Amino acid sequence: MTGAELVFVPLGAVALGSSVLVVTTDQLVRAALWLVVALGALAGCFLLLAAELVAWVQVLIYVGAVVVLLLFGIMLTRAPIGRSVDLDSGNRVAALVVALGTAGTLVTVVVGGFRTASIDLGDGSAGSAGTVGAGLFRYWVLPFELLSVLLLAALVGAIVLSRRDIGPRARDGGED
Amino acid sequence: MKTTAELIADDPLWLSIIKVVAIFAFGVVMTLFMIWLERRVVGRMQHRPGPNRVGPFGLLQSLADGLKLAFKEDIRPVVADKWVYFLAPIISAIPAFLAFSVIPFGPDVTMFGHHTALQLVDLPVGVLVILACSSLGVYGIVLSGWASGSPYPLLGSLRSAAQVISYEIAMGLSIVGVILRSHSLSTSDIVNAQEGGWYFWLLPVSFVVYAISMVGETNRAPFDLPEAESELVGGFHTEYSSLKFALFFLAEYVNMVVVSALATTLFLGGWRAPWPLSAIDGGVLNTGWWPILWFVGKTFFFLFVFVWLRGTLPRLRYDQFMRLGWKVLVPVSLVWIVLIAASNALWNTPGVTTGQRLIFFGVGIVVLLVFALLLPDKRVADDEEFVPVTGSGYPLPPLDLSVPKSPPRRRLPAAPEPAEREMEPAAVAAADKETGDGSL
């Protein structure tokens, strides 16, 4: 085992463990913080695979923007300090089954698709900005553009939902 | 000739440790010095002397203040979330220092018999690392405001989260211009690419957008809404005291130094000597230890502008501030990026004559003009709906402005014994604890 492999295993364990804590902790803001740890550990895994660009974009976008927005949303509505008993759901078993099923499907697909594939991490060019950019815009440009259209649709939808002067009359009262 | 990355990779461990200590010391000393400089310069602008008692010219004032802070009582509000309250100042200070590691302070030098570069690490994605670090720093602010358990810090941290995310987009887009021009994300490559001309006049739009968004990103006046003392007491750090408060101060000033150093690296040629000096004796002033002088000088220029702005401009209103970010800076940067990409493509395609290039640019300008003419006129009436204007034309916030409650605490801690009575943060928080309901 090389040094990189030795670090990879604990990093993966940290990512997995903190992901479990995200759904099991009964403190709302701490759940978001465990999500930060999970995403950070994942960025560390990317770094060990010599994918520097992906790793830092992961930190920049997911850790630095998405979870901050999540926290922003949580705090804007209500973020109690301490435990929230009503965070426990009665659908635990169903959720566990769905989660395990999703994970199983994803693992099967990834293992089936990339079991024999290998990359050479030796010269560090496998994950460089140039390689990733060329791959993204040469071979994967259609999924990339589809994703950006999806995000745009989500953005437009959010604006339509939040504006009161367009669309169906919103019921008054409640939040101010 | 080795590249910077290869030079740094050859460093022995002790040399790296020396560099780490030097960078840390640079950050701390710059903080102490900047606090003094800011108070002196703002004092001068306001016709008063500023601190001038401790040491020559009052230079040791910040050191004295720091020592005083260390001896103050460390207060933790009863309703605070203990761990997050403790972690927040640390989270805000560490990324600020981390960002320094990829900034090139100078070219190759010989240090204790070792040939190395004046930079801790040279990553191929260095610029992204700095952006990522500054986006991590916002956690410190957001969490401190929430964990304090009182309304003003919460408001400050909410503002700060929205502000930093908005201005980070403008900042990132302005840096994209630099990357398109230099064809590299590595900070040392960007400095090397500026040998022929600094980017602040080659990419003026990027420079202006970056300069505005770096003030927004560091929460400095006129964009210091998260800690607007006339509205929010002290903003996110209202409930903090002693060394934890000092850590927030340190993080703010180190962040200022980092964005100034990044501005120097990206737009002012990094460690390169300014024009007439760079021509002396075949560029001898661009070698050895001289570049540190130019680098620090340019960084100080930006830091002075920070202080200058604070002494000159009043604070923006929140809606004005957000409008500037989203409706001016972001669209302008996007159009500018398209322009740079188009000119890159034109210049790199063989067989395009100058006449054809000019025609392309003419078409581009016409399209921009048509867009500008099609933009709807600015409606002033819209504003008056939201902000009532009194007779003097001075905008006032609505009179029924409601202050949100502090984050409710669900499970009350065991009633504190009279012996270990802790400080109450604010009467509001204490009252809220009694009711304990979670609705806004």
XYZ file of C-alpha atoms in Angstrom:
616
model
C 0.000 0.000 0.000
C 1.317 3.409 -0.878
C 1.063 6.476 1.319
C -1.788 7.884 -0.750
C -3.804 4.695 -0.280
C -3.149 4.755 3.449
C -4.651 8.257 3.666
C -7.454 7.483 1.254
C -9.100 4.877 3.468
C -9.487 7.075 6.598
C -10.649 9.988 4.440
C -13.314 7.787 2.911
C -14.303 6.595 6.390
C -14.594 10.222 7.551
C -16.768 11.061 4.538
C -19.015 8.061 5.165
C -19.235 8.571 8.922
C -20.059 12.253 8.728
C -22.660 11.562 6.031
C -24.375 9.158 8.423
C -24.189 11.811 11.147
C -25.859 14.332 8.809
C -29.044 12.278 8.862
C -28.844 10.951 12.405
C -27.988 14.087 14.410
C -30.953 15.819 15.981
C -29.452 19.316 15.851
C -30.366 21.090 12.646
C -27.326 23.325 12.188
C -24.906 20.585 13.247
C -26.351 18.423 10.442
C -25.288 21.119 7.971
C -21.847 21.242 9.605
C -21.427 17.476 9.295
C -22.321 17.885 5.643
C -19.399 20.308 5.381
C -17.093 17.682 6.879
C -18.379 15.026 4.460
C -17.909 17.257 1.411
C -14.476 18.338 2.631
C -13.357 14.727 3.082
C -14.590 14.005 -0.435
C -12.477 16.929 -1.700
C -9.517 15.349 0.084
C -10.192 12.076 -1.774
C -10.192 13.979 -5.079
C -6.857 15.575 -4.141
C -5.339 12.175 -3.467
C -6.477 11.062 -6.924
C -4.497 14.009 -8.379
C -7.732 15.741 -9.455
C -6.718 19.141 -8.092
C -9.172 21.193 -10.092
C -12.166 19.063 -9.120
C -11.072 19.056 -5.476
C -10.831 22.818 -5.161
C -13.976 23.436 -7.161
C -15.676 21.036 -4.755
C -14.484 23.164 -1.820
C -15.368 26.406 -3.570
C -18.852 25.468 -4.784
C -20.183 22.827 -2.407
C -18.504 23.709 0.859
C -18.173 27.438 0.236
C -21.454 28.258 -1.456
C -24.069 25.501 -1.360
C -23.860 24.676 2.345
C -23.577 28.356 3.262
C -26.811 28.888 1.360
C -28.317 25.921 3.210
C -27.290 27.467 6.520
C -28.666 30.791 5.330
C -31.999 29.136 4.600
C -32.070 27.279 7.916
C -31.307 30.418 9.879
C -33.775 32.538 7.933
C -36.613 30.218 8.869
C -35.744 28.858 12.282
C -32.617 27.272 13.578
C -33.018 26.304 17.201
C -29.913 25.992 19.330
C -29.882 22.559 20.898
C -31.862 19.436 20.116
C -35.043 19.350 18.068
C -37.143 16.336 18.967
C -39.422 16.737 15.953
C -36.557 16.044 13.549
C -37.102 12.312 14.058
C -39.257 10.834 11.359
C -41.528 7.827 11.587
C -40.422 6.736 8.129
C -36.997 5.621 9.275
C -37.195 2.121 7.910
C -38.548 3.216 4.536
C -35.845 5.897 4.274
C -33.159 3.358 5.120
C -34.423 0.959 2.459
C -34.538 3.696 -0.186
C -31.054 4.946 0.769
C -29.528 1.478 0.672
C -31.253 0.763 -2.632
C -29.924 3.985 -4.188
C -26.429 3.357 -2.866
C -26.531 -0.230 -4.145
C -27.631 0.863 -7.606
C -24.964 3.557 -7.828
C -22.185 1.272 -6.619
C -23.252 -1.451 -9.061
C -23.289 0.996 -11.976
C -19.909 2.499 -11.108
C -18.273 -0.862 -10.503
C -19.797 -2.279 -13.673
C -18.715 0.680 -15.763
C -15.227 1.348 -14.439
C -14.021 -1.924 -12.935
C -11.367 -2.444 -15.537
C -10.608 1.223 -16.210
C -7.431 2.661 -14.724
C -5.712 6.012 -14.754
C -2.044 6.750 -14.339
C -1.530 9.219 -11.505
C 2.213 9.333 -12.053
C 2.750 12.628 -13.848
C -0.256 14.355 -12.288
C -1.707 15.438 -15.617
C -4.745 13.139 -15.328
C -6.667 15.620 -13.191
C -5.167 18.889 -14.377
C -7.346 21.814 -15.398
C -6.457 21.295 -19.061
C -7.408 17.604 -19.118
C -10.652 18.107 -17.219
C -11.626 21.093 -19.366
C -10.885 19.309 -22.623
C -12.817 16.229 -21.509
C -15.752 18.297 -20.344
C -16.126 20.406 -23.454
C -15.094 17.825 -26.038
C -16.720 14.546 -24.976
C -19.195 15.479 -22.236
C -20.474 18.768 -23.581
C -24.077 17.585 -24.028
C -24.630 16.401 -20.414
C -22.840 19.544 -19.245
C -25.155 21.837 -21.177
C -28.212 19.802 -20.133
C -27.214 20.267 -16.509
C -26.865 24.005 -16.957
C -30.327 24.163 -18.557
C -31.650 22.204 -15.578
C -30.086 24.705 -13.179
C -31.505 27.600 -15.178
C -34.965 26.034 -15.014
C -34.604 25.664 -11.237
C -33.565 29.307 -10.980
C -36.526 30.528 -13.033
C -38.850 28.307 -11.043
C -37.574 29.667 -7.745
C -38.091 33.237 -8.930
C -41.626 32.480 -10.125
C -42.492 30.813 -6.822
C -41.109 33.611 -4.689
C -42.625 36.552 -6.548
C -46.124 37.488 -5.500
C -46.951 39.895 -8.310
C -46.939 37.113 -10.911
C -48.535 33.703 -10.903
C -51.459 32.575 -8.741
C -52.462 34.700 -5.760
C -50.511 33.673 -2.728
C -52.475 33.200 0.459
C -51.850 36.026 2.851
C -50.672 35.733 6.420
C -47.983 33.570 7.945
C -44.474 34.658 7.115
C -43.713 38.331 6.821
C 15.855 26.595 -15.832
C 13.393 24.959 -13.489
C 9.804 26.073 -13.065
C 8.662 27.563 -9.786
C 6.771 24.401 -8.848
C 9.853 22.236 -9.364
C 12.001 24.635 -7.366
C 9.584 24.527 -4.457
C 9.263 20.755 -4.660
C 13.011 20.513 -3.990
C 12.754 22.441 -0.714
C 13.929 20.583 2.362
C 11.480 20.424 5.247
C 13.226 23.050 7.388
C 13.031 25.574 4.549
C 9.289 25.006 4.186
C 8.888 25.482 7.939
C 10.827 28.750 7.750
C 8.507 29.916 4.975
C 5.402 28.946 6.956
C 6.610 30.852 10.011
C 7.528 33.854 7.848
C 4.073 33.928 6.229
C 2.349 33.632 9.604
C 4.501 36.412 11.045
C 3.818 38.550 7.976
C 0.070 38.148 8.479
C 0.155 38.981 12.186
C 2.559 41.911 11.881
C 0.593 43.339 8.966
C -2.566 43.106 11.089
C -0.997 44.981 13.988
C 0.461 47.560 11.636
C -2.720 47.977 9.603
C -4.833 48.631 12.691
C -2.400 51.372 13.682
C -2.195 52.750 10.125
C -5.953 52.762 9.739
C -6.503 54.656 12.974
C -3.789 57.163 12.124
C -4.905 57.745 8.532
C -8.594 57.985 9.380
C -7.625 60.318 12.231
C -5.685 62.480 9.831
C -8.656 62.560 7.448
C -10.894 63.650 10.320
C -8.497 66.325 11.660
C -7.458 64.537 14.808
C -4.147 62.947 15.755
C -5.180 59.319 16.262
C -3.272 57.031 18.645
C 0.113 58.628 19.404
C 0.981 57.688 23.009
C 2.329 54.126 22.995
C 5.739 53.911 21.367
C 7.025 56.167 18.582
C 4.050 57.634 16.667
C 1.814 55.311 18.670
C 3.156 52.318 16.726
C 2.786 49.942 19.669
C -0.868 50.840 20.235
C -2.208 47.694 18.499
C 0.171 45.511 20.491
C -1.075 47.097 23.719
C -4.685 46.594 22.613
C -3.970 42.965 21.781
C -2.435 42.355 25.198
C -5.383 44.048 26.849
C -7.796 41.788 24.946
C -5.887 38.701 26.059
C -6.366 39.620 29.723
C -10.094 40.266 29.414
C -12.664 37.822 30.705
C -13.843 35.295 28.152
C -17.626 35.505 28.260
C -19.930 32.874 26.821
C -23.650 33.607 26.668
C -25.837 31.092 28.497
C -27.957 30.417 25.417
C -25.006 29.964 23.083
C -24.296 26.694 21.306
C -21.093 25.865 23.157
C -19.074 24.058 20.511
C -20.040 26.124 17.507
C -19.516 29.313 19.521
C -16.002 28.132 20.333
C -15.152 26.936 16.813
C -16.414 29.952 14.868
C -13.474 32.329 15.496
C -11.023 29.544 14.674
C -12.843 28.703 11.449
C -12.722 32.327 10.401
C -9.004 32.805 11.175
C -7.447 29.658 9.684
C -8.559 29.986 6.018
C -7.371 33.590 6.013
C -3.821 32.438 6.711
C -4.107 29.421 4.377
C -4.746 31.662 1.403
C -1.311 33.224 1.831
C 0.430 29.978 0.942
C -0.016 30.280 -2.828
C 0.849 33.988 -3.144
C 4.207 34.550 -4.859
C 6.206 37.078 -2.848
C 9.131 37.072 -5.252
C 11.099 35.124 -7.867
C 13.989 32.707 -7.285
C 16.374 33.541 -4.466
C 19.127 31.747 -2.646
C 18.147 31.179 0.978
C 20.723 29.588 3.341
C 22.495 28.004 0.378
C 19.308 26.660 -1.171
C 17.946 27.894 -4.470
C 14.210 28.348 -4.024
C 11.261 30.576 -4.860
C 9.642 33.035 -2.441
C 6.381 31.111 -2.309
C 5.220 28.306 -0.037
C 3.469 26.154 -2.663
C 2.820 26.661 -6.347
C -0.326 24.750 -7.198
C -1.566 24.520 -10.799
C -4.923 25.803 -9.488
C -3.567 28.410 -7.057
C -6.182 31.072 -7.743
C -8.972 28.623 -6.975
C -7.348 27.826 -3.642
C -7.467 31.476 -2.614
C -11.111 31.761 -3.659
C -11.958 28.548 -1.808
C -10.238 29.807 1.354
C -12.089 33.093 1.312
C -15.376 31.248 0.861
C -14.537 29.020 3.840
C -13.937 32.080 5.999
C -17.598 33.018 5.737
C -18.464 29.988 7.907
C -16.796 31.687 10.835
C -19.044 34.717 10.453
C -22.258 32.786 9.788
C -21.737 30.359 12.644
C -20.627 32.971 15.154
C -23.762 34.977 14.525
C -26.012 31.975 14.889
C -24.261 30.373 17.853
C -24.291 33.585 19.896
C -28.006 33.136 20.416
C -29.012 36.767 20.215
C -30.752 38.722 17.450
C -28.174 41.276 16.328
C -25.391 38.806 15.606
C -27.931 36.634 13.770
C -28.916 39.563 11.554
C -25.257 40.382 10.947
C -24.419 36.832 9.945
C -27.433 36.585 7.636
C -26.347 39.741 5.875
C -22.807 38.525 5.681
C -23.727 35.167 4.154
C -25.761 36.828 1.410
C -23.096 39.456 0.841
C -20.082 37.194 0.589
C -21.824 34.732 -1.730
C -23.020 37.511 -4.052
C -19.695 39.248 -4.263
C -17.767 36.031 -4.593
C -19.522 35.457 -7.910
C -18.443 38.870 -9.188
C -14.931 38.258 -7.896
C -14.686 34.853 -9.558
C -15.948 36.246 -12.863
C -13.407 39.073 -12.770
C -10.637 36.533 -12.202
C -11.865 34.494 -15.182
C -10.772 37.421 -17.379
C -7.240 37.154 -16.019
C -7.204 33.396 -16.525
C -8.367 33.720 -20.138
C -5.525 36.127 -20.770
C -2.728 34.263 -18.960
C -3.916 30.724 -19.884
C -3.079 29.493 -16.395
C -4.619 29.169 -12.940
C -1.264 29.181 -11.191
C -0.352 32.408 -9.428
C 3.318 32.303 -10.413
C 2.406 31.747 -14.078
C 0.046 34.728 -13.936
C 2.850 36.938 -12.604
C 5.184 35.650 -15.320
C 2.570 36.312 -17.996
C 2.489 39.971 -16.974
C 6.049 40.553 -18.110
C 4.821 42.336 -21.224
C 2.209 44.453 -19.501
C 0.319 44.542 -16.249
C -3.262 43.419 -16.401
C -4.823 46.449 -14.749
C -4.658 48.340 -18.026
C -4.865 45.316 -20.327
C -8.029 44.154 -18.515
C -9.443 47.349 -17.006
C -12.987 46.031 -16.546
C -11.812 42.945 -14.670
C -9.657 45.144 -12.467
C -12.497 47.498 -11.533
C -14.901 44.636 -10.834
C -12.294 42.860 -8.714
C -11.467 46.033 -6.795
C -15.130 46.607 -5.919
C -15.870 43.001 -5.057
C -12.794 42.641 -2.871
C -14.155 45.385 -0.618
C -17.533 43.609 -0.555
C -15.910 40.248 0.127
C -13.959 41.504 3.143
C -16.953 43.291 4.714
C -15.175 46.634 4.751
C -16.688 50.109 4.543
C -18.655 51.186 2.516
C -19.876 47.566 2.347
C -19.569 46.746 6.059
C -23.254 45.881 6.482
C -22.638 42.711 8.565
C -21.141 44.794 11.358
C -22.920 48.094 10.796
C -22.505 49.464 14.300
C -25.315 51.991 14.017
C -27.791 49.241 13.116
C -26.500 46.005 14.591
C -24.405 46.998 17.637
C -21.317 45.086 16.503
C -22.796 42.635 14.029
C -21.764 39.007 14.166
C -19.181 39.455 16.927
C -21.391 41.368 19.377
C -21.339 38.568 21.963
C -17.649 37.763 21.637
C -14.949 38.999 23.963
C -11.318 38.501 24.842
C -9.121 36.433 22.501
C -12.054 35.104 20.501
C -12.905 38.672 19.540
C -9.237 39.263 18.747
C -9.310 36.276 16.392
C -12.179 37.851 14.428
C -10.217 41.056 14.192
C -7.153 39.154 13.046
C -9.175 37.290 10.418
C -10.663 40.503 9.054
C -7.329 42.218 8.634
C -5.521 39.165 7.298
C -8.324 38.787 4.767
C -7.778 42.369 3.725
C -4.077 41.715 3.232
C -4.841 38.524 1.276
C -7.233 40.155 -1.189
C -4.819 43.068 -1.605
C -1.938 40.675 -2.253
C -4.112 38.771 -4.724
C -5.017 42.030 -6.479
C -1.305 42.809 -6.707
C -0.585 39.355 -8.102
C -3.399 39.353 -10.630
C -3.433 42.924 -11.857
C -0.320 44.857 -10.786
C 2.322 42.440 -11.980
C 2.944 40.761 -8.616
C 6.536 41.234 -7.529
C 7.609 42.996 -10.754
C 9.207 46.412 -10.449
C 7.203 49.323 -11.881
C 8.152 50.487 -15.359
C 11.020 52.991 -15.113
C 12.691 50.946 -12.374
C 12.326 47.658 -14.244
C 14.428 49.027 -17.118
C 17.464 49.799 -14.922
C 20.513 47.663 -15.728
C 18.607 45.010 -17.682
C 16.046 44.372 -14.921
C 18.378 43.845 -11.971
C 15.635 45.144 -9.687
C 13.459 42.171 -10.704
C 15.905 39.635 -9.252
C 17.057 38.572 -5.816
C 15.315 40.067 -2.791
C 14.259 43.370 -4.404
C 10.848 42.071 -5.600
C 9.601 41.740 -1.992
C 9.862 45.524 -1.748
C 7.698 46.065 -4.856
C 5.237 43.410 -3.766
C 4.757 44.845 -0.288
C 4.604 48.362 -1.714
C 1.814 47.496 -4.129
C -0.058 45.593 -1.429
C 0.172 48.646 0.799
C -1.293 50.738 -1.988
C -4.439 48.579 -1.947
C -4.538 48.560 1.858
C -4.344 52.338 1.866
C -7.260 52.459 -0.582
C -9.249 50.321 1.877
C -8.634 52.885 4.619
C -9.225 55.763 2.248
C -12.617 54.353 1.237
C -13.574 53.932 4.866
C -12.697 57.542 5.588
C -14.560 58.840 2.544
C -17.711 56.904 1.720
C -20.884 56.424 3.768
C -22.263 52.913 4.179
C -24.546 51.649 1.419
C -28.093 50.557 2.145
C -28.594 46.814 1.855
C -30.758 46.904 -1.282
C -28.405 49.327 -3.034
C -25.530 47.051 -2.209
C -27.210 43.912 -3.538
C -28.356 45.746 -6.659
C -24.805 46.854 -7.383
C -23.551 43.300 -7.058
C -26.156 41.408 -9.026
C -27.358 43.957 -11.566
C -24.126 45.779 -12.367
C -20.988 43.801 -11.514
C -22.124 40.329 -12.607
C -23.619 41.289 -16.023
C -20.703 43.600 -16.834
C -18.232 40.825 -16.042
C -20.155 38.335 -18.187
C -20.152 40.628 -21.229
C -16.474 41.362 -20.668
C -15.607 37.643 -20.519
C -17.376 37.079 -23.847
C -15.367 39.951 -25.349
C -12.048 38.551 -24.113
C -12.890 35.052 -25.307
C -13.884 36.387 -28.734
C -10.694 38.410 -29.105
C -8.637 35.409 -27.951
C -10.273 33.265 -30.617
C -9.748 35.927 -33.300
C -6.085 36.430 -32.517
C -5.295 32.736 -32.265
C -6.950 31.776 -35.561
C -4.436 31.854 -38.398
C -5.441 33.561 -41.604
C -7.638 36.284 -40.108
C -6.572 39.687 -41.397
C -6.618 42.863 -39.337
C -9.500 44.177 -41.432
C -11.628 41.146 -40.601
C -10.803 41.492 -36.907
C -11.886 45.109 -36.971
C -15.151 44.146 -38.708
C -15.845 41.528 -36.030
C -15.235 44.067 -33.294
C -17.432 46.627 -35.035
C -20.272 44.099 -35.161
C -19.752 43.346 -31.492
C -19.889 47.018 -30.527
C -23.068 47.529 -32.599
C -24.733 44.575 -30.855
C -23.764 45.993 -27.452
C -25.123 49.419 -28.409
C -28.428 47.930 -29.563
C -28.725 46.062 -26.276
C -27.964 49.233 -24.360
C -30.669 51.110 -26.254
C -33.194 48.323 -25.719
C -32.721 48.373 -21.943
C -35.812 49.790 -20.257
C -35.510 53.182 -18.622
C -34.826 53.239 -14.947
C -38.065 53.599 -13.039
C -37.681 55.791 -10.014
C -41.262 55.264 -8.905
C -40.517 51.641 -8.008
C -38.170 52.640 -5.244
C -40.610 54.884 -3.499
C -42.992 52.009 -2.985
C -40.553 50.220 -0.727
C -38.754 53.048 1.040
C -40.929 55.940 2.117
C -39.232 59.235 1.466
C -39.798 62.093 3.867
C -39.955 65.741 2.911
C -36.205 66.166 2.906
C -35.750 63.367 0.392
C -33.871 61.291 2.979
C -34.872 57.620 2.760
C -36.161 56.111 5.982
C -36.686 52.451 6.826
C -40.322 51.487 7.374
C -41.575 52.381 10.836
C -43.050 48.937 11.489
C -39.697 47.197 10.997
C -39.762 44.059 13.106
C -36.601 42.638 14.607
C -36.458 38.850 14.330
C -36.155 36.947 17.547
C -32.997 35.194 18.559
C -32.605 31.545 17.582
C -34.876 29.733 20.006
C -33.363 27.224 22.339
C -35.358 24.054 22.524
C -34.051 22.233 25.524
C -33.238 24.476 28.441
C -29.964 23.780 30.211
C -30.147 22.863 33.857
C -30.942 25.995 35.808
C -27.636 27.637 36.631
C -26.622 27.541 40.261
C -26.261 30.976 41.787
C -22.591 30.192 42.442
C -21.557 29.960 38.786
C -23.712 32.698 37.413
C -22.837 33.432 33.820
C -23.324 36.672 31.941
C -26.639 37.218 30.216
C -25.998 38.273 26.627
C -29.078 40.351 26.085
C -32.400 40.775 27.728
C -34.163 39.689 24.545
C -32.436 36.344 24.485
C -33.262 35.716 28.108
C -36.898 36.594 27.571
C -36.983 34.324 24.554
C -35.638 31.466 26.603
C -38.660 31.736 28.830
C -41.185 31.421 26.036
C -39.084 28.949 24.088
C -41.252 28.782 20.976
C -39.638 28.604 17.594
C -41.822 30.758 15.375
C -40.443 33.897 13.799
